[in-house]
Coordinates of C-alpha atoms and ligand atoms in Angstrom, one line a residue:
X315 CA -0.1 40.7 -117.9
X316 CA 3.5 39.4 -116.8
X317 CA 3.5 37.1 -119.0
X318 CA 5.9 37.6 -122.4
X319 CA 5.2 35.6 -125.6
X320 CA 8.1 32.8 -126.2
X321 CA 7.2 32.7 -130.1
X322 CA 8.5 35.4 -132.5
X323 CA 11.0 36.3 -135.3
X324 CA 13.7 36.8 -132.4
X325 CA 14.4 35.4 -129.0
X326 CA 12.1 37.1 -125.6
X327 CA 14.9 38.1 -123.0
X328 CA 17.1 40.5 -125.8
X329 CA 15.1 43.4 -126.3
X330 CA 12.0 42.5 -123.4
X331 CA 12.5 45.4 -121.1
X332 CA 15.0 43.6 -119.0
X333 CA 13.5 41.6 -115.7
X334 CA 14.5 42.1 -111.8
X335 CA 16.4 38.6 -111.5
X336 CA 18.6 36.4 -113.3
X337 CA 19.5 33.3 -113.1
X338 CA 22.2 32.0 -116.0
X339 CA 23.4 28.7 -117.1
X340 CA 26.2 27.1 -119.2
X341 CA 26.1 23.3 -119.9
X342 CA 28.4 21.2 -121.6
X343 CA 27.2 18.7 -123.6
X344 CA 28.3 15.3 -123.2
X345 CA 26.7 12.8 -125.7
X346 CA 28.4 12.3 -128.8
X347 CA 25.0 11.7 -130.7
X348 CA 23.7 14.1 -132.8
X349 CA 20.3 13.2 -132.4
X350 CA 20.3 13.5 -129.1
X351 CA 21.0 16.4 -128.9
X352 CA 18.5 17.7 -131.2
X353 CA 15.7 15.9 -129.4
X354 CA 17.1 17.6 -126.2
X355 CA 16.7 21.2 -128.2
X356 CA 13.3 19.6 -129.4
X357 CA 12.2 18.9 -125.9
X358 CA 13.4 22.1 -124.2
X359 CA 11.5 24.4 -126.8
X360 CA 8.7 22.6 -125.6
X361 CA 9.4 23.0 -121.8
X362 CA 10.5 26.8 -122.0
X363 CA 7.1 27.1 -124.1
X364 CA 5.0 25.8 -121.1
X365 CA 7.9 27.5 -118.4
X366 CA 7.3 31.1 -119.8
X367 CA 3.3 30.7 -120.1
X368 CA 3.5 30.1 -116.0
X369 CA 2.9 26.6 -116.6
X370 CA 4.8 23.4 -115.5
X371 CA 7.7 22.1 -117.5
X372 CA 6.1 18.7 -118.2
X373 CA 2.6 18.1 -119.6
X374 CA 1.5 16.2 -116.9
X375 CA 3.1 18.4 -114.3
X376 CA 4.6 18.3 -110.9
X377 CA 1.9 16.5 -108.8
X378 CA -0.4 14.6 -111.6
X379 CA 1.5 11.8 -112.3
X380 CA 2.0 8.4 -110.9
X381 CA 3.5 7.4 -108.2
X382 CA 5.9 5.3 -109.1
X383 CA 8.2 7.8 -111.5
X384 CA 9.5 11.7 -110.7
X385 CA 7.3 14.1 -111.4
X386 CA 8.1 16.0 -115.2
X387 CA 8.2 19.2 -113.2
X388 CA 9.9 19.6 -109.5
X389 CA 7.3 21.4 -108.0
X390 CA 8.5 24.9 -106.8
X391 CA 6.8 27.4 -109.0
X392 CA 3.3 25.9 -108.2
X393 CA 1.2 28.8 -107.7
X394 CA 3.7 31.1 -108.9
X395 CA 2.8 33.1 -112.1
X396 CA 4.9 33.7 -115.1
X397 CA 6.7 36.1 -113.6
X398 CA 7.8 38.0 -117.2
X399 CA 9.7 34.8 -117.3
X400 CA 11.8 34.6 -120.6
X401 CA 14.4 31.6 -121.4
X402 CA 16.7 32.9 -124.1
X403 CA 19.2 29.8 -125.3
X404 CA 22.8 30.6 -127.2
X405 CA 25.5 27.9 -129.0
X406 CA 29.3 28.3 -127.6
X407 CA 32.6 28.1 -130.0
X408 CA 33.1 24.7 -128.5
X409 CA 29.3 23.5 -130.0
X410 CA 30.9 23.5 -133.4
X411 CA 34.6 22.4 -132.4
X412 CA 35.7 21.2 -129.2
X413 CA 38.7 22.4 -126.9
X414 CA 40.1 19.6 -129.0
X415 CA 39.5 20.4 -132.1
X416 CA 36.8 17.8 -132.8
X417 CA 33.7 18.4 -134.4
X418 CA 31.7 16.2 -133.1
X419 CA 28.3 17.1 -134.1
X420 CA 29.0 17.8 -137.6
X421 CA 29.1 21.5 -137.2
X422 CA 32.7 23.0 -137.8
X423 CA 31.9 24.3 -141.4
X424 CA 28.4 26.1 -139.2
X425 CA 30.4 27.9 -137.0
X426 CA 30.2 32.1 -138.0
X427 CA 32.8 33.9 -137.8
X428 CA 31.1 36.1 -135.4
X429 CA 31.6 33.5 -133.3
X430 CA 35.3 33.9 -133.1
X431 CA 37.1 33.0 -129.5
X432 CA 37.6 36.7 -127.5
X433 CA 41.5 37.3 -127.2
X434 CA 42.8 37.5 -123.5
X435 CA 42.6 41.5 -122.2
X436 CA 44.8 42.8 -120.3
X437 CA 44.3 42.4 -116.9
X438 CA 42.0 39.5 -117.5
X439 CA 42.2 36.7 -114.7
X440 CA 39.5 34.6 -116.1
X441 CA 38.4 30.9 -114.6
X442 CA 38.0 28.7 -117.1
X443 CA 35.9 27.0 -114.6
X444 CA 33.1 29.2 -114.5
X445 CA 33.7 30.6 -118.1
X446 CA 32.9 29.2 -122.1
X447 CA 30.4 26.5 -122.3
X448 CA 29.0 24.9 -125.4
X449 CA 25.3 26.2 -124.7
X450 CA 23.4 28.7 -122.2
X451 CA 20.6 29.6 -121.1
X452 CA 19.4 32.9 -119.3
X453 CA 16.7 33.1 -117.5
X454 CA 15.4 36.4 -116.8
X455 CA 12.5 36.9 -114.6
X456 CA 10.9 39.1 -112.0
X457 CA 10.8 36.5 -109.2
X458 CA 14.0 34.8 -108.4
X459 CA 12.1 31.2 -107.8
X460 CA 10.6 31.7 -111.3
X461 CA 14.2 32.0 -113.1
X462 CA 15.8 29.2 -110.9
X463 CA 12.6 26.6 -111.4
X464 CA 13.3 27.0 -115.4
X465 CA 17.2 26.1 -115.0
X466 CA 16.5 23.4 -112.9
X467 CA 14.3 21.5 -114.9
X468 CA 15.8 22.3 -118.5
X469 CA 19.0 20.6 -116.5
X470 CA 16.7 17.6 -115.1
X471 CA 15.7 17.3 -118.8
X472 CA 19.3 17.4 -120.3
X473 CA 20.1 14.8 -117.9
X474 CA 22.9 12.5 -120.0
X475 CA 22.9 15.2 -123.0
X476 CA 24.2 18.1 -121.0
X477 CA 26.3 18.6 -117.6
X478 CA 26.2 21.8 -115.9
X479 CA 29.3 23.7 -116.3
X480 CA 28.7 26.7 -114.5
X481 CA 25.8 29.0 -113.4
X482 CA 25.3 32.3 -112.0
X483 CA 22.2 34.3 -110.0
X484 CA 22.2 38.0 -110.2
X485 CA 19.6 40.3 -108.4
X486 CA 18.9 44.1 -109.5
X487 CA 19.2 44.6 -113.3
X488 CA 22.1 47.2 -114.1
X489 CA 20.4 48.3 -117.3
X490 CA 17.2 49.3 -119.1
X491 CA 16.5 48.3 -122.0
X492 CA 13.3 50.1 -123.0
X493 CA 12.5 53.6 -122.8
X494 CA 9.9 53.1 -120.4
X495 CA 12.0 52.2 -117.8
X496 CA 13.7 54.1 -115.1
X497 CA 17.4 53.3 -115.2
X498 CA 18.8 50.8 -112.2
X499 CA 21.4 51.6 -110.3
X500 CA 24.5 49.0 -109.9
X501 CA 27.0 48.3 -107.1
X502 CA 29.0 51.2 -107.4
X503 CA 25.6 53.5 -106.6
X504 CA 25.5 54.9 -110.5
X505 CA 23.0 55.0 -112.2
X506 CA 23.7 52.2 -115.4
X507 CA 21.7 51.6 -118.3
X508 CA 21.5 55.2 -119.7
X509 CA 23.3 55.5 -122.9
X510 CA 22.4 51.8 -123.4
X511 CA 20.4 50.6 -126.8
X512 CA 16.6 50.2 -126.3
X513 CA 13.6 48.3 -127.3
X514 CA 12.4 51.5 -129.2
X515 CA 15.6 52.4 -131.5
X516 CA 14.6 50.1 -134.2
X517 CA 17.4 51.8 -136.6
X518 CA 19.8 51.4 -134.1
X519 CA 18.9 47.6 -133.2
X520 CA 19.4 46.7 -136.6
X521 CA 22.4 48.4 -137.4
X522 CA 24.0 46.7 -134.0
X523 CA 21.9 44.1 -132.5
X524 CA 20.5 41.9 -134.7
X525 CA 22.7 39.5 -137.2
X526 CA 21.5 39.5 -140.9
X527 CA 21.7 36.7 -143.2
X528 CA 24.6 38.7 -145.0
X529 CA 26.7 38.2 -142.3
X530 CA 27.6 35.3 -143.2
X531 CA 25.8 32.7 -141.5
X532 CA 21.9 32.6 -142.9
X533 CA 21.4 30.3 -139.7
X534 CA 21.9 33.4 -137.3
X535 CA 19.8 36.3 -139.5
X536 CA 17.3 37.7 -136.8
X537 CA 19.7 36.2 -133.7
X538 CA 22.2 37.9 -131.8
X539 CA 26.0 37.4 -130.3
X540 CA 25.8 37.3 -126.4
X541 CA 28.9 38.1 -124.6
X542 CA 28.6 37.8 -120.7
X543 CA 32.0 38.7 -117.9
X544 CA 31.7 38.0 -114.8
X545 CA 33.3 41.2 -113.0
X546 CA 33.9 41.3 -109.3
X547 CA 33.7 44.9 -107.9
X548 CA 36.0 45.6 -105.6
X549 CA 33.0 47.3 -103.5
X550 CA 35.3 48.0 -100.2
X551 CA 37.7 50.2 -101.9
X552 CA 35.3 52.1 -104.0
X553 CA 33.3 53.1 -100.9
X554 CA 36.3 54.6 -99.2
X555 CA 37.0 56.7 -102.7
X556 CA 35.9 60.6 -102.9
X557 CA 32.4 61.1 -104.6
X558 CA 34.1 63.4 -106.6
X559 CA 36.5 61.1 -107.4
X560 CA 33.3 58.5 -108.4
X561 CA 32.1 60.6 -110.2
X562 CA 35.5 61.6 -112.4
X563 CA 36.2 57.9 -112.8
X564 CA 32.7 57.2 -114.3
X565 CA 32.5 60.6 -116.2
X566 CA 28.7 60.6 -114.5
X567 CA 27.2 62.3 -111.5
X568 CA 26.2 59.9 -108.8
X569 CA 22.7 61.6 -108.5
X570 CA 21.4 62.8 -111.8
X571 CA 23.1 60.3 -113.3
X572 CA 24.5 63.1 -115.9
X573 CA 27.5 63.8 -118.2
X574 CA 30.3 65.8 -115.9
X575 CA 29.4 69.1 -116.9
X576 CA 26.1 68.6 -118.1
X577 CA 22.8 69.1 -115.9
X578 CA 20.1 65.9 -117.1
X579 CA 20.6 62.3 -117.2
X580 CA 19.6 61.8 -120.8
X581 CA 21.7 65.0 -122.1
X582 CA 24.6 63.6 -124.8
X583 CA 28.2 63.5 -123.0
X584 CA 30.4 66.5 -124.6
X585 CA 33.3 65.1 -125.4
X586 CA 35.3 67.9 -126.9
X587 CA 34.9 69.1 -123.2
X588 CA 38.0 68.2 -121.0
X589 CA 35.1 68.2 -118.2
X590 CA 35.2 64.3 -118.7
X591 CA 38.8 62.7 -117.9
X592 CA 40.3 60.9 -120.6
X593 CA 40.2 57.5 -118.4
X594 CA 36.7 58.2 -117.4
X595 CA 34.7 54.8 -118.3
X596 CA 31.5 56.9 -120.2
X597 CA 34.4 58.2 -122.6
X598 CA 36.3 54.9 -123.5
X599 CA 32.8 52.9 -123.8
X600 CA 31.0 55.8 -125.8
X601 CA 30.5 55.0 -129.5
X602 CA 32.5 57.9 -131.0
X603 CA 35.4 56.1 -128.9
X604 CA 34.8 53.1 -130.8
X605 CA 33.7 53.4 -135.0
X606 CA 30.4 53.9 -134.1
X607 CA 29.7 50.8 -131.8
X608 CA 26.7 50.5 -129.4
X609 CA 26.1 47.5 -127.3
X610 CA 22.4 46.1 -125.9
X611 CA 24.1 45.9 -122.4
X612 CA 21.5 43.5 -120.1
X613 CA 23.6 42.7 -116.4
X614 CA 22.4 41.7 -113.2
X615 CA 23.8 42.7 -110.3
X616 CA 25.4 39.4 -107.9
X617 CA 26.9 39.1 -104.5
X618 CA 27.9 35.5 -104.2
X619 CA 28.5 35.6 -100.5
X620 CA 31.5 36.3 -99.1
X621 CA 35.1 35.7 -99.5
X622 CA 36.8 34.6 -96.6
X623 CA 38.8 37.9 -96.3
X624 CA 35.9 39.8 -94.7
X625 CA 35.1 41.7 -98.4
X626 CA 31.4 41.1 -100.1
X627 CA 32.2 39.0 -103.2
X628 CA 29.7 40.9 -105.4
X629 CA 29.9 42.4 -108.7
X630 CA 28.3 42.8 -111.9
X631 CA 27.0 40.0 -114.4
X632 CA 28.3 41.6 -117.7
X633 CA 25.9 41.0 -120.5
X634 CA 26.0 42.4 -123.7
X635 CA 24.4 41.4 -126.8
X636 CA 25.5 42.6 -130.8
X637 CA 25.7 41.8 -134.2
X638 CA 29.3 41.4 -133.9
X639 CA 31.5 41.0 -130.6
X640 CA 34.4 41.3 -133.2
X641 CA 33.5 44.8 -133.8
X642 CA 31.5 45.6 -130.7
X643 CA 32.3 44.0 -127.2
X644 CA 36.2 43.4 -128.5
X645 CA 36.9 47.0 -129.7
X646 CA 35.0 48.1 -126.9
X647 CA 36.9 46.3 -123.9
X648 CA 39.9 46.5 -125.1
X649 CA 39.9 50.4 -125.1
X650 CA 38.6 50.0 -121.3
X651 CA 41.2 47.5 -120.6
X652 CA 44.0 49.7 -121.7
X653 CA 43.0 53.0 -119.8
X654 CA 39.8 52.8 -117.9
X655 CA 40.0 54.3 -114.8
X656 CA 37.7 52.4 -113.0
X657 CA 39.6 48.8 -113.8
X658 CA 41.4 49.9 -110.1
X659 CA 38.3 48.5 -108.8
X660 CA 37.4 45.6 -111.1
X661 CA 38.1 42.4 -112.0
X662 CA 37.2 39.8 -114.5
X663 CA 36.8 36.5 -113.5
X664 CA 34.8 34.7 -116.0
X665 CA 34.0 35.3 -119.6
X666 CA 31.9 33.8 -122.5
X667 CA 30.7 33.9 -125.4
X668 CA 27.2 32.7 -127.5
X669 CA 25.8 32.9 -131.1
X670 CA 22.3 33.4 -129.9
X671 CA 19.8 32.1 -132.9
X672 CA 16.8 34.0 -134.3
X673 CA 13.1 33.3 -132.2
X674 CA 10.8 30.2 -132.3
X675 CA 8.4 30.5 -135.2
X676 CA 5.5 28.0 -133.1
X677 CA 5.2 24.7 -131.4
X678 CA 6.4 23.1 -135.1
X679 CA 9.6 24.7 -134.5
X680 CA 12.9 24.4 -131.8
X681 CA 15.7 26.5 -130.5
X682 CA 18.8 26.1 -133.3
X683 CA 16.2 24.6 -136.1
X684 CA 18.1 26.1 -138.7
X685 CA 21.6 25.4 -137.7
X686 CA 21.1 21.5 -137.9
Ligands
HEM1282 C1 28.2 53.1 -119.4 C2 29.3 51.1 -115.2 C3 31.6 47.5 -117.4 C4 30.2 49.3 -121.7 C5 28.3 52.9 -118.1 C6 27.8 53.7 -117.1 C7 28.1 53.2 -115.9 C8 28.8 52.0 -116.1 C9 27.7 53.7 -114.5 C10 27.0 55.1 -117.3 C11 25.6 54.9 -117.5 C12 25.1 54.3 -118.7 O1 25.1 54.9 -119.8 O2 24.8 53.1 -118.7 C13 30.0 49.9 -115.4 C14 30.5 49.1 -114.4 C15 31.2 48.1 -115.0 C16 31.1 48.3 -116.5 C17 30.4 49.3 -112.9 C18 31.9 46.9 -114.5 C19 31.6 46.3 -113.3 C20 31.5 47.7 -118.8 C21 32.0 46.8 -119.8 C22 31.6 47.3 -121.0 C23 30.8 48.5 -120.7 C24 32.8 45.6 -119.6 C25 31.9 46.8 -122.4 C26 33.0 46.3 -122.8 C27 29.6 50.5 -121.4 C28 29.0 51.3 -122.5 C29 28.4 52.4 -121.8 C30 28.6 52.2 -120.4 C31 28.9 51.0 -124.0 C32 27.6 53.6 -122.5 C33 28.6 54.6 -122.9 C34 27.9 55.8 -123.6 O3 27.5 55.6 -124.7 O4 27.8 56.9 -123.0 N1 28.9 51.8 -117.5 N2 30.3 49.5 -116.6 N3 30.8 48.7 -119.4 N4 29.3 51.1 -120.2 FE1 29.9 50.3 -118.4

């Protein structure tokens, strides 16, 4: 069926064999009250419960009620099925201590150290507008009205616990997270999503994705760090670039999808070969580049429009998920930063970062339980 089970020991949306559509949400939250805010965790478990079972997010639902009051759901996913909708909720740095330095729900000494701010990279021309956040939300689902019906009415629900800071729609997944998927291609025309940790590596998973309660914070054990960057492609220039040149920059063939020099998508890169350019991205993001690291890498494609200069303002939704951005996502883009020669045609315009917590047990249980 499409539709994937919200309880379990981890979070649906990490692993689940990633969706067609996205649509992803930061909020701020402005009450001071700690209670509050837990009821408002309380009350969305209960409405992504419903959401991701293809029902409405209110028990009564959008057209039951009376007349007098709104509805407790807005109506636009009547008739629509689940979808493979999953709702997947993460806590900001600023959750535990504010821009400030204010802890104002009594969480400072919560905080992991996982959790620790990213450091500007170079090149980086981040907008704080549309970055950080003190919770989010993705919504992954395989019919765009599915994902955007659950953000609208967990934000009609926060209503005077949580302002929206900043969301973002992406189309197209750029990766595959499960073997039985064919790998997506993103923006550039590559394939993406072939080296990338899946469902099935169980070792793997637990060596990089999923946090332990060694780590440090026993709150987190079975949850995951979510790093997302917003990277605008700079699609106009790469399509008057040489495909051999594509393909050098990427250190993959545009067709096959395979290692320069080797003949299948799924054969290993050779990187004692000088077949695959020192800049080329596959090289400088490939775990023997970086002490072993892998990454659950789960984008979305976007194109917000245009921008005024007669250029697509499209991209990829960066999203990455590990045990440890300190050791994974940092090491990672900071080697691309420095030399990757595809950062020509990139840019990074908003970034953030989100202790994701382990899944909802059953309907006795809420997002976060065991960090408050
Ligand atoms: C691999 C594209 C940004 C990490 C790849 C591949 C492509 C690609 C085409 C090869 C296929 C695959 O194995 O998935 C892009 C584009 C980006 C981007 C277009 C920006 C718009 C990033 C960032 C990171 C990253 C920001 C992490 C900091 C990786 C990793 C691999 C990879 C870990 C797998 C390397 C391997 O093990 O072979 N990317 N990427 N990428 N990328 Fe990116």
């Amino acid at each position: 069926t499409d539709q994937v089970p919200f309880y379990g020991p981890v979070q649906a949306g990490i692993v689940t064999p990633a969706q067609d559509r996205l649509h992803f949400v930061a909020f701020d939250v402005i009450t001071t009250s700690r209670d509050r805010l837990i009821q408002l965790l309380e009350d969305w478990t209960a409405a992504a419960a419903r959401m991701t079972a293809g029902r409405d997010a209110g028990e009564i639902g959008a057209t039951a009620g009376i007349l007098e009051a709104p509805p407790d759901d807005t109506g636009e996913a009547i008739g629509l099925p689940a979808a493979g909708l999953t709702l997947t909720i993460g806590f900001g740095p600023t959750l535990f201590r504010d821009a400030t330095g204010k802890d104002r729900f009594g969480l400072a000494a919560r905080k992991p150290a996982a959790l620790a701010d990213l450091p500007h990279f170079p090149g980086d021309t981040i907008d704080a507008t549309i970055s950080g956040g003190d919770i989010c939300v993705q919504a992954c689902a395989n019919d765009p009205q599915v994902a955007v019906h659950a953000i609208r009415n967990l934000a009609r629900i926060g209503m005077g616990v949580v302002s929206v800071r900043w969301s973002q729609l992406g189309f197209g997944r750029t990766s595959s997270t499960s073997t039985a998927q064919a790998t997506p291609r993103n923006l550039f025309g590559f394939k993406d999503g072939t080296a990338n940790l899946k469902a099935e590596e169980t070792d793997l998973l637990r060596q990089h994705l999923w946090a332990a309660a060694d780590d440090g914070s026993d709150w987190m054990a079975g949850g995951s760090y979510l790093v997302t960057r917003k990277i605008r492609m700079m699609i106009e220039t790469w399509d008057r670039t040489s495909l051999g040149e594509q393909e050098d920059i990427v250190g993959r063939t545009k067709g096959e999808g395979a290692p320069i020099g080797q003949g299948k998508e799924f054969d290993e890169p050779d990187l004692t070969s000088t077949s695959i350019r020192p800049d080329a991205h596959v090289r400088l993001a490939h775990p023997t580049s970086n002490s072993g690291a892998h990454l659950l890498r789960r984008g979305y494609n976007f194109v917000d429009g245009s921008d005024g200069l007669g250029r697509l303002n499209a991209g990829l939704f960066f999203i990455a998920y590990q045990r440890d951005p300190r050791t994974h996502f940092v090491p990672i883009q900071l080697n691309l930063a420095r030399h990757d020669a595809m950062n020509e045609y990139l840019r990074h315009v908003s970034s953030g970062l989100f202790a994701c917590p382990p899944g909802v047990s059953g309907p006795d249980d809420f997002w976060g339980r065991a960090l408050f």
